[in-house]
mmCIF file of N, CA and C in Angstrom:
data_model
loop_
_atom_site.group_PDB
_atom_site.id
_atom_site.type_symbol
_atom_site.label_atom_id
_atom_site.label_comp_id
_atom_site.label_asym_id
_atom_site.label_seq_id
_atom_site.Cartn_x
_atom_site.Cartn_y
_atom_site.Cartn_z
ATOM 1 N N UNK A 256 40.106 -67.745 16.273
ATOM 2 C CA UNK A 256 38.983 -68.515 15.975
ATOM 3 C C UNK A 256 37.761 -67.762 15.648
ATOM 4 N N UNK A 257 37.826 -66.396 15.563
ATOM 5 C CA UNK A 257 36.645 -65.628 15.344
ATOM 6 C C UNK A 257 36.089 -65.874 13.871
ATOM 7 N N UNK A 258 34.723 -65.647 13.791
ATOM 8 C CA UNK A 258 34.024 -65.692 12.549
ATOM 9 C C UNK A 258 32.619 -65.163 12.637
ATOM 10 N N UNK A 259 32.060 -64.904 11.564
ATOM 11 C CA UNK A 259 30.647 -64.443 11.475
ATOM 12 C C UNK A 259 29.938 -65.501 10.563
ATOM 13 N N UNK A 260 28.871 -66.128 11.137
ATOM 14 C CA UNK A 260 28.108 -67.171 10.310
ATOM 15 C C UNK A 260 27.472 -66.353 9.186
ATOM 16 N N UNK A 261 27.037 -67.057 8.173
ATOM 17 C CA UNK A 261 26.418 -66.533 7.021
ATOM 18 C C UNK A 261 25.163 -65.766 7.450
ATOM 19 N N UNK A 262 25.066 -64.539 6.925
ATOM 20 C CA UNK A 262 23.974 -63.681 7.193
ATOM 21 C C UNK A 262 23.835 -62.586 6.129
ATOM 22 N N UNK A 263 22.736 -61.657 6.285
ATOM 23 C CA UNK A 263 22.612 -60.525 5.479
ATOM 24 C C UNK A 263 22.680 -59.293 6.441
ATOM 25 N N UNK A 264 22.887 -58.204 5.971
ATOM 26 C CA UNK A 264 22.887 -56.930 6.618
ATOM 27 C C UNK A 264 21.559 -56.075 6.454
ATOM 28 N N UNK A 265 20.615 -56.803 5.896
ATOM 29 C CA UNK A 265 19.308 -56.156 5.519
ATOM 30 C C UNK A 265 18.206 -57.171 5.919
ATOM 31 N N UNK A 266 17.197 -56.688 6.597
ATOM 32 C CA UNK A 266 16.112 -57.573 7.064
ATOM 33 C C UNK A 266 14.929 -57.691 6.169
ATOM 34 N N UNK A 267 14.706 -56.747 5.261
ATOM 35 C CA UNK A 267 13.461 -56.803 4.466
ATOM 36 C C UNK A 267 12.226 -56.553 5.290
ATOM 37 N N UNK A 268 12.043 -55.311 5.749
ATOM 38 C CA UNK A 268 10.911 -54.987 6.530
ATOM 39 C C UNK A 268 11.237 -54.667 8.040
ATOM 40 N N UNK A 269 12.542 -54.576 8.270
ATOM 41 C CA UNK A 269 12.971 -54.424 9.700
ATOM 42 C C UNK A 269 13.788 -53.052 9.815
ATOM 43 N N UNK A 270 14.429 -53.000 10.999
ATOM 44 C CA UNK A 270 15.209 -51.908 11.367
ATOM 45 C C UNK A 270 16.452 -51.627 10.393
ATOM 46 N N UNK A 271 16.986 -52.738 9.854
ATOM 47 C CA UNK A 271 18.144 -52.569 8.960
ATOM 48 C C UNK A 271 17.908 -52.243 7.577
ATOM 49 N N UNK A 272 16.662 -51.942 7.257
ATOM 50 C CA UNK A 272 16.225 -51.653 5.906
ATOM 51 C C UNK A 272 17.007 -50.459 5.315
ATOM 52 N N UNK A 273 17.527 -49.565 6.093
ATOM 53 C CA UNK A 273 18.286 -48.424 5.533
ATOM 54 C C UNK A 273 19.681 -48.841 4.973
ATOM 55 N N UNK A 274 20.150 -50.048 5.286
ATOM 56 C CA UNK A 274 21.473 -50.447 4.785
ATOM 57 C C UNK A 274 21.340 -50.951 3.350
ATOM 58 N N UNK A 275 21.948 -50.245 2.483
ATOM 59 C CA UNK A 275 21.919 -50.562 1.027
ATOM 60 C C UNK A 275 23.175 -51.203 0.564
ATOM 61 N N UNK A 276 24.280 -50.676 0.962
ATOM 62 C CA UNK A 276 25.602 -51.286 0.515
ATOM 63 C C UNK A 276 26.372 -51.694 1.726
ATOM 64 N N UNK A 277 26.836 -52.826 1.733
ATOM 65 C CA UNK A 277 27.796 -53.281 2.905
ATOM 66 C C UNK A 277 29.125 -53.190 2.252
ATOM 67 N N UNK A 278 30.137 -52.881 3.158
ATOM 68 C CA UNK A 278 31.454 -52.983 2.687
ATOM 69 C C UNK A 278 32.463 -53.408 3.736
ATOM 70 N N UNK A 279 33.486 -54.007 3.331
ATOM 71 C CA UNK A 279 34.563 -54.612 4.150
ATOM 72 C C UNK A 279 35.920 -54.237 3.671
ATOM 73 N N UNK A 280 36.794 -53.715 4.509
ATOM 74 C CA UNK A 280 38.171 -53.363 4.169
ATOM 75 C C UNK A 280 39.016 -54.356 4.916
ATOM 76 N N UNK A 281 39.896 -55.035 4.242
ATOM 77 C CA UNK A 281 40.896 -55.921 4.952
ATOM 78 C C UNK A 281 42.003 -55.092 5.452
ATOM 79 N N UNK A 282 42.272 -55.034 6.702
ATOM 80 C CA UNK A 282 43.331 -54.217 7.328
ATOM 81 C C UNK A 282 44.558 -54.997 7.539
ATOM 82 N N UNK A 283 44.433 -56.370 7.627
ATOM 83 C CA UNK A 283 45.644 -57.210 7.871
ATOM 84 C C UNK A 283 46.340 -57.718 6.598
ATOM 85 N N UNK A 284 47.644 -57.852 6.681
ATOM 86 C CA UNK A 284 48.454 -58.479 5.641
ATOM 87 C C UNK A 284 48.012 -59.972 5.620
ATOM 88 N N UNK A 285 47.568 -60.402 4.465
ATOM 89 C CA UNK A 285 46.968 -61.774 4.358
ATOM 90 C C UNK A 285 48.007 -62.861 4.648
ATOM 91 N N UNK A 286 49.300 -62.494 4.701
ATOM 92 C CA UNK A 286 50.333 -63.498 5.086
ATOM 93 C C UNK A 286 50.474 -63.651 6.586
ATOM 94 N N UNK A 287 49.714 -62.849 7.387
ATOM 95 C CA UNK A 287 49.858 -62.861 8.836
ATOM 96 C C UNK A 287 48.709 -63.722 9.510
ATOM 97 N N UNK A 288 47.852 -64.238 8.698
ATOM 98 C CA UNK A 288 46.750 -65.028 9.226
ATOM 99 C C UNK A 288 46.365 -66.065 8.183
ATOM 100 N N UNK A 289 45.699 -67.092 8.665
ATOM 101 C CA UNK A 289 45.142 -68.166 7.844
ATOM 102 C C UNK A 289 43.694 -68.333 8.122
ATOM 103 N N UNK A 290 42.909 -68.569 7.122
ATOM 104 C CA UNK A 290 41.417 -68.657 7.161
ATOM 105 C C UNK A 290 40.861 -67.171 7.137
ATOM 106 N N UNK A 291 39.773 -66.959 7.874
ATOM 107 C CA UNK A 291 39.191 -65.590 7.935
ATOM 108 C C UNK A 291 38.833 -65.021 6.608
ATOM 109 N N UNK A 292 38.369 -65.908 5.665
ATOM 110 C CA UNK A 292 37.934 -65.432 4.327
ATOM 111 C C UNK A 292 36.611 -64.824 4.312
ATOM 112 N N UNK A 293 36.422 -63.748 3.597
ATOM 113 C CA UNK A 293 35.158 -63.123 3.356
ATOM 114 C C UNK A 293 34.588 -63.846 2.139
ATOM 115 N N UNK A 294 33.337 -64.374 2.390
ATOM 116 C CA UNK A 294 32.626 -65.005 1.266
ATOM 117 C C UNK A 294 31.287 -64.352 1.107
ATOM 118 N N UNK A 295 31.000 -64.014 -0.189
ATOM 119 C CA UNK A 295 29.739 -63.325 -0.572
ATOM 120 C C UNK A 295 29.171 -64.333 -1.584
ATOM 121 N N UNK A 296 27.872 -64.713 -1.274
ATOM 122 C CA UNK A 296 27.214 -65.748 -2.104
ATOM 123 C C UNK A 296 28.104 -66.979 -2.261
ATOM 124 N N UNK A 297 28.706 -67.431 -1.256
ATOM 125 C CA UNK A 297 29.601 -68.655 -1.209
ATOM 126 C C UNK A 297 30.827 -68.513 -2.038
ATOM 127 N N UNK A 298 31.180 -67.344 -2.567
ATOM 128 C CA UNK A 298 32.381 -67.208 -3.351
ATOM 129 C C UNK A 298 33.361 -66.269 -2.464
ATOM 130 N N UNK A 299 34.617 -66.888 -2.356
ATOM 131 C CA UNK A 299 35.686 -66.192 -1.552
ATOM 132 C C UNK A 299 36.195 -65.002 -2.381
ATOM 133 N N UNK A 300 36.330 -63.911 -1.741
ATOM 134 C CA UNK A 300 36.792 -62.664 -2.276
ATOM 135 C C UNK A 300 38.256 -62.470 -1.945
ATOM 136 N N UNK A 301 38.968 -61.768 -2.793
ATOM 137 C CA UNK A 301 40.347 -61.505 -2.630
ATOM 138 C C UNK A 301 40.587 -60.850 -1.234
ATOM 139 N N UNK A 302 41.696 -61.176 -0.517
ATOM 140 C CA UNK A 302 41.912 -60.577 0.790
ATOM 141 C C UNK A 302 43.251 -59.855 0.788
ATOM 142 N N UNK A 303 43.584 -59.098 -0.203
ATOM 143 C CA UNK A 303 44.691 -58.195 -0.195
ATOM 144 C C UNK A 303 44.488 -57.152 0.743
ATOM 145 N N UNK A 304 45.549 -56.789 1.549
ATOM 146 C CA UNK A 304 45.470 -55.737 2.511
ATOM 147 C C UNK A 304 45.100 -54.396 1.802
ATOM 148 N N UNK A 305 44.195 -53.686 2.491
ATOM 149 C CA UNK A 305 43.698 -52.442 1.932
ATOM 150 C C UNK A 305 42.571 -52.495 0.879
ATOM 151 N N UNK A 306 42.263 -53.741 0.444
ATOM 152 C CA UNK A 306 41.166 -53.946 -0.498
ATOM 153 C C UNK A 306 39.906 -53.726 0.124
ATOM 154 N N UNK A 307 38.984 -53.041 -0.631
ATOM 155 C CA UNK A 307 37.669 -52.816 -0.080
ATOM 156 C C UNK A 307 36.575 -53.543 -1.043
ATOM 157 N N UNK A 308 35.755 -54.193 -0.409
ATOM 158 C CA UNK A 308 34.683 -54.921 -1.210
ATOM 159 C C UNK A 308 33.349 -54.336 -0.828
ATOM 160 N N UNK A 309 32.610 -53.968 -1.851
ATOM 161 C CA UNK A 309 31.256 -53.418 -1.807
ATOM 162 C C UNK A 309 30.223 -54.575 -2.231
ATOM 163 N N UNK A 310 29.188 -54.733 -1.627
ATOM 164 C CA UNK A 310 28.122 -55.644 -2.073
ATOM 165 C C UNK A 310 26.730 -55.191 -1.539
ATOM 166 N N UNK A 311 25.636 -55.454 -2.245
ATOM 167 C CA UNK A 311 24.367 -55.127 -1.756
ATOM 168 C C UNK A 311 24.044 -55.789 -0.394
ATOM 169 N N UNK A 312 23.548 -55.056 0.542
ATOM 170 C CA UNK A 312 23.357 -55.616 1.943
ATOM 171 C C UNK A 312 22.409 -56.759 2.041
ATOM 172 N N UNK A 313 21.630 -56.985 1.037
ATOM 173 C CA UNK A 313 20.689 -58.099 1.072
ATOM 174 C C UNK A 313 21.383 -59.426 0.616
ATOM 175 N N UNK A 314 22.604 -59.455 0.214
ATOM 176 C CA UNK A 314 23.320 -60.722 -0.129
ATOM 177 C C UNK A 314 23.773 -61.413 1.024
ATOM 178 N N UNK A 315 23.742 -62.741 1.049
ATOM 179 C CA UNK A 315 24.197 -63.557 2.066
ATOM 180 C C UNK A 315 25.726 -63.572 2.031
ATOM 181 N N UNK A 316 26.468 -63.367 3.198
ATOM 182 C CA UNK A 316 27.829 -63.325 3.269
ATOM 183 C C UNK A 316 28.340 -63.844 4.659
ATOM 184 N N UNK A 317 29.677 -64.119 4.740
ATOM 185 C CA UNK A 317 30.154 -64.547 6.007
ATOM 186 C C UNK A 317 31.673 -64.351 6.089
ATOM 187 N N UNK A 318 32.253 -64.380 7.235
ATOM 188 C CA UNK A 318 33.628 -64.476 7.461
ATOM 189 C C UNK A 318 33.939 -65.734 8.071
ATOM 190 N N UNK A 319 34.827 -66.581 7.479
ATOM 191 C CA UNK A 319 35.137 -67.855 7.925
ATOM 192 C C UNK A 319 35.995 -67.872 9.095
ATOM 193 N N UNK A 320 36.180 -68.983 9.776
ATOM 194 C CA UNK A 320 37.014 -69.074 10.993
ATOM 195 C C UNK A 320 38.439 -68.661 10.781
ATOM 196 N N UNK A 321 39.032 -67.862 11.564
ATOM 197 C CA UNK A 321 40.440 -67.603 11.539
ATOM 198 C C UNK A 321 41.200 -68.771 12.187
ATOM 199 N N UNK A 322 42.054 -69.393 11.396
ATOM 200 C CA UNK A 322 42.740 -70.626 11.890
ATOM 201 C C UNK A 322 44.054 -70.320 12.576
ATOM 202 N N UNK A 323 44.678 -69.206 12.099
ATOM 203 C CA UNK A 323 46.016 -68.875 12.753
ATOM 204 C C UNK A 323 46.205 -67.334 12.543
ATOM 205 N N UNK A 324 46.756 -66.699 13.522
ATOM 206 C CA UNK A 324 47.013 -65.244 13.519
ATOM 207 C C UNK A 324 45.817 -64.466 13.775
ATOM 208 N N UNK A 325 45.866 -63.214 13.388
ATOM 209 C CA UNK A 325 44.754 -62.266 13.723
ATOM 210 C C UNK A 325 44.318 -61.588 12.424
ATOM 211 N N UNK A 326 43.069 -61.443 12.162
ATOM 212 C CA UNK A 326 42.510 -60.746 11.051
ATOM 213 C C UNK A 326 41.809 -59.496 11.487
ATOM 214 N N UNK A 327 42.293 -58.358 11.047
ATOM 215 C CA UNK A 327 41.599 -57.118 11.346
ATOM 216 C C UNK A 327 40.834 -56.678 10.068
ATOM 217 N N UNK A 328 39.630 -56.116 10.303
ATOM 218 C CA UNK A 328 38.865 -55.565 9.166
ATOM 219 C C UNK A 328 38.055 -54.475 9.638
ATOM 220 N N UNK A 329 37.614 -53.589 8.697
ATOM 221 C CA UNK A 329 36.781 -52.480 8.900
ATOM 222 C C UNK A 329 35.499 -52.730 8.092
ATOM 223 N N UNK A 330 34.409 -52.715 8.746
ATOM 224 C CA UNK A 330 33.144 -52.986 8.035
ATOM 225 C C UNK A 330 32.214 -51.773 8.216
ATOM 226 N N UNK A 331 31.329 -51.555 7.255
ATOM 227 C CA UNK A 331 30.408 -50.456 7.298
ATOM 228 C C UNK A 331 29.240 -50.657 6.393
ATOM 229 N N UNK A 332 28.337 -49.736 6.424
ATOM 230 C CA UNK A 332 27.150 -49.802 5.564
ATOM 231 C C UNK A 332 26.814 -48.402 5.048
ATOM 232 N N UNK A 333 26.341 -48.343 3.851
ATOM 233 C CA UNK A 333 25.952 -47.121 3.227
ATOM 234 C C UNK A 333 24.465 -47.084 3.289
ATOM 235 N N UNK A 334 23.829 -46.152 3.936
ATOM 236 C CA UNK A 334 22.334 -46.171 4.074
ATOM 237 C C UNK A 334 21.680 -45.503 2.836
ATOM 238 N N UNK A 335 20.362 -45.715 2.757
ATOM 239 C CA UNK A 335 19.587 -45.060 1.791
ATOM 240 C C UNK A 335 18.118 -45.312 2.033
ATOM 241 N N UNK A 336 17.202 -44.732 1.247
ATOM 242 C CA UNK A 336 15.732 -44.943 1.378
ATOM 243 C C UNK A 336 15.364 -46.481 1.138
ATOM 244 N N UNK A 337 14.303 -46.867 1.791
ATOM 245 C CA UNK A 337 13.837 -48.292 1.636
ATOM 246 C C UNK A 337 13.707 -48.577 0.077
ATOM 247 N N UNK A 338 14.070 -49.944 -0.222
ATOM 248 C CA UNK A 338 13.781 -50.424 -1.566
ATOM 249 C C UNK A 338 12.297 -50.445 -1.803
ATOM 250 N N UNK A 339 11.959 -50.246 -3.082
ATOM 251 C CA UNK A 339 10.500 -50.244 -3.510
ATOM 252 C C UNK A 339 10.150 -51.515 -4.271
#
């Protein structure tokens, strides 16, 4: 039943301003769980195992509720100087 509500990884004037690119790698076989979709700007992205998705850290995104099974993912951020 895990999920992350819609959010950004960048605050615009805060501590997280060094995050420029966010990325998510799906570690689970998509046939072993149901739900747990990554959505960026309300669009569901492909959840093939091993697929990596990059997006600007200021975009709103979420992981929907896992309805069955377990979803494993690796997330990270690529830092950089503040936006001007």
